[in-house]
Coordinates of C-alpha atoms and ligand atoms in Angstrom, one line a residue:
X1 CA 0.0 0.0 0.0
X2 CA 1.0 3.1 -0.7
X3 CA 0.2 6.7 1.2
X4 CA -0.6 10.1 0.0
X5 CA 0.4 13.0 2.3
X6 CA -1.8 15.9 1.2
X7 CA -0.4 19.5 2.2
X8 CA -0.4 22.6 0.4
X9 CA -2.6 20.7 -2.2
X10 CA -5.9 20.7 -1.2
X11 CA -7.3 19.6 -4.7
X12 CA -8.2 16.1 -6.4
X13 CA -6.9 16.9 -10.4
X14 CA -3.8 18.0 -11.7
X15 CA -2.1 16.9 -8.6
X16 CA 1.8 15.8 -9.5
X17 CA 2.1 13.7 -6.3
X18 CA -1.1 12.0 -6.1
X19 CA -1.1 11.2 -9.9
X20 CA 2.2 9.4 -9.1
X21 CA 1.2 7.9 -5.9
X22 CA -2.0 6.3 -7.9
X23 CA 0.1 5.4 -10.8
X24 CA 2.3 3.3 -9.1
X25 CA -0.3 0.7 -9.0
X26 CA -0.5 0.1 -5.2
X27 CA -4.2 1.1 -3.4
X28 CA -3.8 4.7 -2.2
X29 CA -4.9 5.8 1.1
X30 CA -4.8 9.8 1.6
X31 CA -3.9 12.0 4.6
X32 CA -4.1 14.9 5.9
X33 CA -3.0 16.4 9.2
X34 CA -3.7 19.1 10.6
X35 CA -0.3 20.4 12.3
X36 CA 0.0 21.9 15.5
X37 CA 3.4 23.0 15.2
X38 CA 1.6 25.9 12.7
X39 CA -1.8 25.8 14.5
X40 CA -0.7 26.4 17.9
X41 CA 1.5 29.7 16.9
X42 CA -1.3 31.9 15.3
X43 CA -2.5 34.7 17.2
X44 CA -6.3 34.3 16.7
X45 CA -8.9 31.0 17.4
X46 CA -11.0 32.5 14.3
X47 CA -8.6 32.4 11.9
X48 CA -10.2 32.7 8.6
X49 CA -7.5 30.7 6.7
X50 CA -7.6 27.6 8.9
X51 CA -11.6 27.7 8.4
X52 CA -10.8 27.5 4.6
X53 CA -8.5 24.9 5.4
X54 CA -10.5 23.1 7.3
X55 CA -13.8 23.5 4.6
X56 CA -11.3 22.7 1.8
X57 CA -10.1 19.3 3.8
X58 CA -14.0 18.1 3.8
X59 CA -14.5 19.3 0.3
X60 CA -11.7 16.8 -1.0
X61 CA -12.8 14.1 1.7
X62 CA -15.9 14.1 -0.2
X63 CA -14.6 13.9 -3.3
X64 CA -12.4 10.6 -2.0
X65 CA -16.0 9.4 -0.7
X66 CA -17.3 9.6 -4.1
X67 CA -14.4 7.4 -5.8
X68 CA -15.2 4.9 -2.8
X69 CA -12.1 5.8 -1.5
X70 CA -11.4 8.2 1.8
X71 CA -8.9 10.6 3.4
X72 CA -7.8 10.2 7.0
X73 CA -7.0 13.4 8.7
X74 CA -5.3 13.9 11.8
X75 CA -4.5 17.0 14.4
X76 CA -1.4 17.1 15.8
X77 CA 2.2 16.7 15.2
X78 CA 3.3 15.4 12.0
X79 CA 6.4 13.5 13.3
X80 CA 4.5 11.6 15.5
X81 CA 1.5 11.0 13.7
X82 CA 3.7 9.9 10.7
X83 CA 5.4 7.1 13.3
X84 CA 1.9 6.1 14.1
X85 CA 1.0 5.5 10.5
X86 CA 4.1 3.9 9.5
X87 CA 3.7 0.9 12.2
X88 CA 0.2 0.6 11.8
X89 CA -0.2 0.7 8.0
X90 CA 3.4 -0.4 6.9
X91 CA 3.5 1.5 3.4
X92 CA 5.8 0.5 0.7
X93 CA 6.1 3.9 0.1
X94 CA 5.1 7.7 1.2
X95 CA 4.1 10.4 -2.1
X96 CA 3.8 14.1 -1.2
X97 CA 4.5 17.1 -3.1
X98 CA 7.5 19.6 -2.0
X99 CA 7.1 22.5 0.2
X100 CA 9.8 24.5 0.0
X101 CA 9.7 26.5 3.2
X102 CA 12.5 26.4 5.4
X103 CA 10.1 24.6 8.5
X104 CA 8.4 22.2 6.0
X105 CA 11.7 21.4 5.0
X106 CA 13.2 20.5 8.0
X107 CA 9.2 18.4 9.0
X108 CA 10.0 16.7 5.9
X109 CA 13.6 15.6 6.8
X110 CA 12.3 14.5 9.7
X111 CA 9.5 12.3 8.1
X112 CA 11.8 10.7 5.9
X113 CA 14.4 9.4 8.3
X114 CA 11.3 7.9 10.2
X115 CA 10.1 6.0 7.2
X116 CA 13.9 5.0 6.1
X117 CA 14.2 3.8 9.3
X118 CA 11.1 0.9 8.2
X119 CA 12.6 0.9 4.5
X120 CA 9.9 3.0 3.3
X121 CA 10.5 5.5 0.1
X122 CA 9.7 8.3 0.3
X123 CA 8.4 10.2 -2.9
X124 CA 8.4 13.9 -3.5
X125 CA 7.4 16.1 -6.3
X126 CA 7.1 19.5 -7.8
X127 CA 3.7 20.6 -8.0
X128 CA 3.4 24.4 -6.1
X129 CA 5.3 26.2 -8.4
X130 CA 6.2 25.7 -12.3
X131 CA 9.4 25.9 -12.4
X132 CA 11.7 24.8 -9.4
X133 CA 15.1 26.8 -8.7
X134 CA 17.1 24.2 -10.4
X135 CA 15.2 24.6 -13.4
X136 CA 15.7 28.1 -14.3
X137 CA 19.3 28.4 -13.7
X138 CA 21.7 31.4 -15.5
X139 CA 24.2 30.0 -18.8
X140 CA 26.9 29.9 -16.2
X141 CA 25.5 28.5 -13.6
X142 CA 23.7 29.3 -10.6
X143 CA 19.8 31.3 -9.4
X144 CA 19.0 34.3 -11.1
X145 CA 18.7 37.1 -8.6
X146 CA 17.5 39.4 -11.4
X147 CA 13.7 39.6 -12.5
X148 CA 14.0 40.2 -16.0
X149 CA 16.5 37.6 -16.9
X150 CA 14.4 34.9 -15.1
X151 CA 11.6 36.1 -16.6
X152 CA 12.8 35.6 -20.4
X153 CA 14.8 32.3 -19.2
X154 CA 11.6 31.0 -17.5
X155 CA 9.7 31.9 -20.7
X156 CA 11.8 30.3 -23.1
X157 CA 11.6 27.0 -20.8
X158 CA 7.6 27.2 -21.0
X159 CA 8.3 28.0 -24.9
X160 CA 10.3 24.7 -24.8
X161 CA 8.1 22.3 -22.8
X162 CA 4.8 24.4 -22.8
X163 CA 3.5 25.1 -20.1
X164 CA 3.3 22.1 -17.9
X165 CA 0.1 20.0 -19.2
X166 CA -0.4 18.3 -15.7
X167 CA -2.0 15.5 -14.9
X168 CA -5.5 15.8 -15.7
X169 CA -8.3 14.2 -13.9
X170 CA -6.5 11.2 -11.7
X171 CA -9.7 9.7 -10.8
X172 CA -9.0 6.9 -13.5
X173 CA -6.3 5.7 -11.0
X174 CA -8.2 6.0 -7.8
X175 CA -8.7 2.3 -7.2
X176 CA -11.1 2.4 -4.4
X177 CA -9.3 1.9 -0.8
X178 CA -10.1 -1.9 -0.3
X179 CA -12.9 -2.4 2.7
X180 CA -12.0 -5.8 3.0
X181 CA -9.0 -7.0 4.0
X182 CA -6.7 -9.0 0.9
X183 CA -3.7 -8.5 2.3
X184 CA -3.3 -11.3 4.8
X185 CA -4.0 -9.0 7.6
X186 CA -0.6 -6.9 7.0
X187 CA -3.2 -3.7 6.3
X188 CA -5.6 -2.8 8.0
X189 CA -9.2 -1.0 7.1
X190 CA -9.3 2.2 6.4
X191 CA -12.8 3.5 7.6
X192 CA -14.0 6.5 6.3
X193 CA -14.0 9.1 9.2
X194 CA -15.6 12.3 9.8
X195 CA -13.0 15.4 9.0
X196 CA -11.7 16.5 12.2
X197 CA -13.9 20.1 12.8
X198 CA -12.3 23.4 13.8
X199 CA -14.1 23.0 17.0
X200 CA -12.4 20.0 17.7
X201 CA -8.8 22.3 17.6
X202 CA -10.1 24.4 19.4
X203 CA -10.7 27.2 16.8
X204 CA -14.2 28.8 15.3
X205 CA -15.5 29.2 12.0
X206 CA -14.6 33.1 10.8
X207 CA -16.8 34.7 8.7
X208 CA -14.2 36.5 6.7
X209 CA -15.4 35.4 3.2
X210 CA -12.1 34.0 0.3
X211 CA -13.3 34.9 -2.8
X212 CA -13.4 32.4 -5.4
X213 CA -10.8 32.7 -7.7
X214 CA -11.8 35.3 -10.6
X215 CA -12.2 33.1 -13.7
X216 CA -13.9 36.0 -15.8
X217 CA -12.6 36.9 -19.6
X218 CA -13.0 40.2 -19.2
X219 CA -11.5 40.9 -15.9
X220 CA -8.3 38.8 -17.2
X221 CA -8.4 40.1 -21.0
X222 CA -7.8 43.8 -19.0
X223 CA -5.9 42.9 -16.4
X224 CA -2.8 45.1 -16.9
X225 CA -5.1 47.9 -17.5
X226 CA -7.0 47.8 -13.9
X227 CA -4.7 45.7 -11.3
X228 CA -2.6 49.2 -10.6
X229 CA -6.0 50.6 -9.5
X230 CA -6.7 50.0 -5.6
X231 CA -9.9 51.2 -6.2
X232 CA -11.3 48.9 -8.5
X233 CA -12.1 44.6 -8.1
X234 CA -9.5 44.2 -11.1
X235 CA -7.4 41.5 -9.8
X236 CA -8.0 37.9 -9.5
X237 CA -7.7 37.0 -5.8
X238 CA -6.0 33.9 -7.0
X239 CA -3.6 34.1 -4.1
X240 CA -5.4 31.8 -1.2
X241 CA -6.2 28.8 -4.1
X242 CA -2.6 29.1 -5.2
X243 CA -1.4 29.3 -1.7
X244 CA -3.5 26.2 -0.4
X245 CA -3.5 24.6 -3.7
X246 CA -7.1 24.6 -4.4
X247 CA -6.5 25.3 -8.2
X248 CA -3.6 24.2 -9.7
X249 CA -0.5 26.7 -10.8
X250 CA -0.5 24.8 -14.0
X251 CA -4.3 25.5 -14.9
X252 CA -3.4 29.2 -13.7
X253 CA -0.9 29.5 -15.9
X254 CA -2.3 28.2 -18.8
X255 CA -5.4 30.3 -18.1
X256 CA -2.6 33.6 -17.1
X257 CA -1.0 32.2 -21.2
X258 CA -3.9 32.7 -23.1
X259 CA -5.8 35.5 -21.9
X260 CA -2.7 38.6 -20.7
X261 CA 1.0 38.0 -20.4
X262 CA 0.6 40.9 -17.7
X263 CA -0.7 38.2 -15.5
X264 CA 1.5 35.8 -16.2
X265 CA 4.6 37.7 -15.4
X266 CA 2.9 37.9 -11.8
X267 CA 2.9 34.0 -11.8
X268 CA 6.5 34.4 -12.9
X269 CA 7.2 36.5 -9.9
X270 CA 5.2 34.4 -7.8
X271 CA 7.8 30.9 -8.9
X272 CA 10.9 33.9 -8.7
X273 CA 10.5 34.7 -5.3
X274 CA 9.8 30.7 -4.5
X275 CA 13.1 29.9 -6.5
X276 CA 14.7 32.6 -4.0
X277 CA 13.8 31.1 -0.8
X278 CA 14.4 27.6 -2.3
X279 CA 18.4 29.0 -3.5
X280 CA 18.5 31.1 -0.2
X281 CA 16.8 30.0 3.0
X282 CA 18.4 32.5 4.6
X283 CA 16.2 35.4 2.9
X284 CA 13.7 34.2 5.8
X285 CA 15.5 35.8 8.4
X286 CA 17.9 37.5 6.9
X287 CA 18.3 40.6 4.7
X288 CA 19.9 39.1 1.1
X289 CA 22.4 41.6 1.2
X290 CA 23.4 41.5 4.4
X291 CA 24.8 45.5 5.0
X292 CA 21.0 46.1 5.2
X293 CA 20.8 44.3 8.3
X294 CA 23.5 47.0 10.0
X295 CA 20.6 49.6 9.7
X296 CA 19.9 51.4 12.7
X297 CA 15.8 51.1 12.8
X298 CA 14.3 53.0 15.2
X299 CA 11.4 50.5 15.8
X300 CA 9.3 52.9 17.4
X301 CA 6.4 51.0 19.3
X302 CA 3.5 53.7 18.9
X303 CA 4.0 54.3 15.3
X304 CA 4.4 50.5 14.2
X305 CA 0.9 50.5 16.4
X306 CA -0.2 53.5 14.5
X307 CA 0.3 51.8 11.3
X308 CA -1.1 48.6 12.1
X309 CA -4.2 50.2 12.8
X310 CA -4.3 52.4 9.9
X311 CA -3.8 55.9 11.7
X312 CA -0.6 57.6 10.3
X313 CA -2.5 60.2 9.2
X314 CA -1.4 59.7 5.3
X315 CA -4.7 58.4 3.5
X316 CA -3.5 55.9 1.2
X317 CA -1.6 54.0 3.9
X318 CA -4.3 54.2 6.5
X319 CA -7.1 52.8 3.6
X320 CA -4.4 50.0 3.0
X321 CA -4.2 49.1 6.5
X322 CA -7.9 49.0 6.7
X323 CA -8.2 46.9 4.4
X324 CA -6.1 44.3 5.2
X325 CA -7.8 44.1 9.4
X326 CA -11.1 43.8 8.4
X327 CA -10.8 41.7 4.7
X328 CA -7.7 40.2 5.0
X329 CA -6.6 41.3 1.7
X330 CA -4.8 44.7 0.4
X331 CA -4.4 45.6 -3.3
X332 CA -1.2 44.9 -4.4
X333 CA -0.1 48.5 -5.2
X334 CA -0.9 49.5 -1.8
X335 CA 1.3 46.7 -0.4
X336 CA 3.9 48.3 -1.9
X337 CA 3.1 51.5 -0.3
X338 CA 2.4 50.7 3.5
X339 CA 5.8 48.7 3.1
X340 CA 7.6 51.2 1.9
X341 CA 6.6 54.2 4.5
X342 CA 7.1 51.8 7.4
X343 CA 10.6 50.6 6.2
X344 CA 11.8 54.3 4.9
X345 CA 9.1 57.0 6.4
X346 CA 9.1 55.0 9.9
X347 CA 12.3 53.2 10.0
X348 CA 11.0 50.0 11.2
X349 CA 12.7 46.9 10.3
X350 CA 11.1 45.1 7.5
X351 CA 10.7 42.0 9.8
X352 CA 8.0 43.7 12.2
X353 CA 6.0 44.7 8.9
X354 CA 6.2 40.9 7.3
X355 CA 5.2 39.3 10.5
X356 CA 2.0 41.8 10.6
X357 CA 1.5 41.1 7.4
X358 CA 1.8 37.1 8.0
X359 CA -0.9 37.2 10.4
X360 CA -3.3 39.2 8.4
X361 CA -2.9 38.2 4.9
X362 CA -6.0 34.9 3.4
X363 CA -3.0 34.9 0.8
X364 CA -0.2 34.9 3.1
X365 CA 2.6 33.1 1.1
X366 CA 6.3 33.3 3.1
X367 CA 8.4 33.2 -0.2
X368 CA 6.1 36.1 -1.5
X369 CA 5.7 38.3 1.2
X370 CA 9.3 38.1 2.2
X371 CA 10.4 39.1 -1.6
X372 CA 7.5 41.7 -1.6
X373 CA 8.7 43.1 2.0
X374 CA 12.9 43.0 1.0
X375 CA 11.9 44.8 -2.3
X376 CA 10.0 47.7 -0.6
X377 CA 12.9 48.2 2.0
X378 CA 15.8 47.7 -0.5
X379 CA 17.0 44.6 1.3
X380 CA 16.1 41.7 -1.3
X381 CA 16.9 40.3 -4.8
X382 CA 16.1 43.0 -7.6
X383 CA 15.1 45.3 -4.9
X384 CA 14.0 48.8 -5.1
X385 CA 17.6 50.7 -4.8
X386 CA 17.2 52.9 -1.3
X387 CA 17.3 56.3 -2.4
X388 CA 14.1 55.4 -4.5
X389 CA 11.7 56.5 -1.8
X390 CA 8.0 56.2 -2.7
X391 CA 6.1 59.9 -2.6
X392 CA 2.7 58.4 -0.9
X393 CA 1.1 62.0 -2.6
X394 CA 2.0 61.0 -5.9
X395 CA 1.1 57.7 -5.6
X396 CA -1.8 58.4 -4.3
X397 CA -2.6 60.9 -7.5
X398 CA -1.8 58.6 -9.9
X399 CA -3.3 55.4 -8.2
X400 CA -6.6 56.9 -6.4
X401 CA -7.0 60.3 -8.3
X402 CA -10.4 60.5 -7.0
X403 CA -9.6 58.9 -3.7
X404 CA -12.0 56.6 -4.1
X405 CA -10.1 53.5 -2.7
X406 CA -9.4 55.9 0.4
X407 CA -12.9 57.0 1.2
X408 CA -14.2 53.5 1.5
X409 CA -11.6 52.8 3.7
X410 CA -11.5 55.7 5.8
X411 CA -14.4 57.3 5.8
X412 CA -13.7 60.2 8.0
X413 CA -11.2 61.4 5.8
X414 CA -11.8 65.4 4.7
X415 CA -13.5 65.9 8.3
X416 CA -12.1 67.0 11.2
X417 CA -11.6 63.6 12.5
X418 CA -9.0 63.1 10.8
X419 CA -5.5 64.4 11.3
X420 CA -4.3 67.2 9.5
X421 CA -0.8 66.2 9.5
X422 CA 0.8 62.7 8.8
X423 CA 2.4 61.2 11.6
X424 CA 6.0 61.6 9.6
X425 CA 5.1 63.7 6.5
X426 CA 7.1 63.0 3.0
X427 CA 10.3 65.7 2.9
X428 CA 11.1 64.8 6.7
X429 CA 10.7 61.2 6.3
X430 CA 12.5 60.6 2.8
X431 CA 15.9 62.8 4.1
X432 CA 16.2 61.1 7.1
X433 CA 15.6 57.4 5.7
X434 CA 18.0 58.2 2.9
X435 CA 20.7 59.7 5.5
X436 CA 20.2 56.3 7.7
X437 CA 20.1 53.9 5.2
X438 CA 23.2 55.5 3.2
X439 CA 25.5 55.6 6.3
X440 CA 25.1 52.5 7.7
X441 CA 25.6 50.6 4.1
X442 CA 28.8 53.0 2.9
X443 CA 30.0 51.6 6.9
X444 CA 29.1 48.3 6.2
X445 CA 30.5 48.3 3.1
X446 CA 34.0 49.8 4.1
X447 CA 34.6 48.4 7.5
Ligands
LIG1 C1 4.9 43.8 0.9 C2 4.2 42.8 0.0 C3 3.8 41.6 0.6 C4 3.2 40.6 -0.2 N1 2.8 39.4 0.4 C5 2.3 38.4 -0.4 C6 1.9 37.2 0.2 O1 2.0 37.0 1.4 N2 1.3 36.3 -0.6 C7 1.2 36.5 -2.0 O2 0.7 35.6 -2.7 N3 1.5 37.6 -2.5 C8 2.1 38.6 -1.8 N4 2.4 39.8 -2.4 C9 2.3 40.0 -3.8 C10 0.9 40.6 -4.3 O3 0.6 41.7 -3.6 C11 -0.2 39.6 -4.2 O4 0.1 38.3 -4.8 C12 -1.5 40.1 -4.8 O5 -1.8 41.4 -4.4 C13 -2.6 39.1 -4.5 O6 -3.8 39.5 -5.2 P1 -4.4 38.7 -6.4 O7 -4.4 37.3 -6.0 O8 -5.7 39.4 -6.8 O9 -3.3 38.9 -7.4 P2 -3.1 39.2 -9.0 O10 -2.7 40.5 -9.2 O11 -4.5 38.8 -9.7 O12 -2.0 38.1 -9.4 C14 -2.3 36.8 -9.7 C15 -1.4 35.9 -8.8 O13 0.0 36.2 -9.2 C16 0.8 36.1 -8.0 N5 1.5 37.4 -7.8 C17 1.0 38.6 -8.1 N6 1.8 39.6 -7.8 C18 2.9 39.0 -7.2 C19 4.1 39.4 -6.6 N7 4.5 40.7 -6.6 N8 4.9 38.5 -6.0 C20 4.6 37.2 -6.0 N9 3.5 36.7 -6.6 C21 2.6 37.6 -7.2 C22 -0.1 35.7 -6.8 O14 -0.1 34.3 -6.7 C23 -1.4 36.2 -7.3 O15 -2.5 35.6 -6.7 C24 3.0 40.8 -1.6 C25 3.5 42.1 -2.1 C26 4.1 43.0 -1.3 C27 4.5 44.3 -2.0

């Protein structure tokens, strides 16, 4: 028998691992476990992601139902419960598909010494991402740390293979999970169980709603004409699906191919910023060029509060911040501008923003928001250089003319309820971020 570890693909087609798990000819039996070692650390019980989790889990469990087959899920920690299923289920072999972050790496080392222990294989593949890091390597040798050279090297790889066709619909493997036993009593039943329930972990359901992911011709046929626009729905909200692996990167891309090449450079950037954290495991602590970690931040307390809470006073940050404590979700553009006046305006360590944003985002991806954070404060691959100091005023003319992003957001803006003056205003804040920053890298750099 073989078993299929389910993780950050919560779907039934197109998935690389499964596919190979029911190929190989051996009756599949599914899992999924709910890990504590992630659970345990997030700050709130309603967490809206592990309620989609959780929903997702019992969508695919039905689906298993329907093939006569079923997926056992478990709550805890994976090392043990792995130990558990080895002795009582004796695999030949364990399929999964890689996750490349630097705690699911280590989970995963551990896994696999506990099966080698029994002689049990255990099979990984690529299935989060197109393109893995040792895939898009430059002529000489080595990860691109430049966009636009990974860009046209990862096209020309699609051009050469295509994109990816995936695996289709693996249902014509599933070979139901036998009910009776035919293995002289070396396996035992599987029994179809109820999904464990977030009440169950201890968490409730949030009613923070994850838009389905946009599918629309017309809202990816204009994409790169809208997605700059805060104020408009004109992005796809793919992010949570991709993250949890409720649609498959493949069909994304191939939808991303055929309808706006705009959005398929975002996919590109989505697989760069994975190949960086694959090639450097370090970018998830550390600044990739390391001077930028001799910065003197000032990490003041009230004003990373004020920001959080969306009260600095500057409109387009404040709507931003909004947006992101009560949907979850902040337009891309804005992102870029919250980051970038809490890492130059405020001088506050990039680290203290990317750990707000972990906890808020539905589409909370580590490789991403750690490339998107680095880039704002100048730290990361192909980073924005540090004297190139986003004016929030312009920005906000060019992105929000008629400030209608900002008056959904923050309603009381034009009244006397809100404050006349921004808690660090542009002039004040751009001088002194570019005096900091350029000291402490022309030291770094010299001593
Ligand atoms: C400071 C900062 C933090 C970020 N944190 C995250 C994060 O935690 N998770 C995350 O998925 N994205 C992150 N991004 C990238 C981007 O903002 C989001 O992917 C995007 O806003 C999600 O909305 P959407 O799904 O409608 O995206 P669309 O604009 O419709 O793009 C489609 C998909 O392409 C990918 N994508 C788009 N832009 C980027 C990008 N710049 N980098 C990597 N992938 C991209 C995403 O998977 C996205 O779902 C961050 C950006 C910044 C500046």
């Amino acid at each position: 028998m073989t078993l299929f570890w389910h993780r950050r693909d919560l779907r039934f087609s197109d998935n690389a691992g499964l596919y190979h798990a029911l190929k190989s000819g051996d009756p599949v039996l599914s899992v999924f476990i709910f890990d504590r070692h992630i659970l345990d650390k997030l700050p709130t019980r309603d967490d809206a992601r592990v309620t989609f989790i959780q929903r997702s889990v019992a969508e695919l469990a039905e689906t298993y139902l329907s093939f006569g087959s079923t997926l056992l899920t478990f709550y805890g920690e994976p090392e043990a419960i792995w130990r558990q299923l080895r002795d009582t289920y004796h695999p030949r072999a364990v399929y999964t598909n890689r996750d490349y972050e630097p705690y699911a790496r280590r989970r995963d080392a551990a896994v696999e010494g506990l099966l080698a222990e029994k002689n049990i294989a255990f099979h990984t593949f690529k299935d989060h991402v197109i393109f893995e890091s040792e895939e898009v390597q430059k002529q000489a040798g080595g990860p691109y740390t430049v966009f636009t050279p990974y860009m046209r090297s990862w096209r020309r790889l699609l051009d050469s293979r295509q994109v990816p066709s995936g695996e289709g619909s693996v249902s014509a493997f599933l070979a139901p999970y036998p009910t009776e036993d035919h293995t002289d009593g070396l396996h035992p039943v599987a029994q179809p169980k109820p999904v464990i329930t977030l009440d169950a972990m201890g968490f409730s359901p949030s009613d923070l709603p994850i838009p389905s992911p946009a599918e629309s011709r017309e809202l990816l046929k204009g994409y790169d004409k809208i997605r700059d626009y805060p104020g408009t729905e004109g992005t796809t909200r793919w992010g949570p699906h991709l993250r949890h692996g409720t649609v498959s990167v493949r069909q994304m891309a191939r939808t991303a191919f055929a309808n706006n090449q705009t959005l398929l450079n975002e996919l590109i950037w989505r697989d760069f910023y994975s190949n960086i954290l694959q090639a450097f495991p370090r970018v998830a602590h550390e600044s990739y060029r390391p001077e930028y970690d001799t910065i003197p931040w000032r990490n003041d307390e009230a004003e990373f509060e004020r920001w959080c809470a969306g009260r600095t006073g500057v409109p387009i940050v404040d709507a931003g911040m909004r947006q992101l404590n009560a949907t979850g979700f902040m337009h891309n553009r804005v992102r870029m501008i919250v980051a970038s006046y809490l890492t130059k305006h405020l001088l506050i360590d990039w680290r203290w923003g990317e750990a707000y944003f972990a906890d808020k985002l539905l589409d909370y991806e580590l490789a991403s928001n750690n490339g998107g954070w680095q880039w704002a404060a100048g730290s990361g691959v192909d980073a924005q250089p540090y004297f190139r100091i986003f004016n929030y005023e312009s920005q906000q003319r060019k992105f929000d003319r008629d400030y209608q992003y900002v008056k959904r957001w923050v309603p009381e803006y034009g009244t006397d309820n809100y404050p006349s003056e921004p808690l660090v205003k542009h002039k004040f804040g751009r001088d002194r971020a570019l005096r900091v920053y350029k000291e402490a890298l022309l030291q770094a750099r010299n001593g």
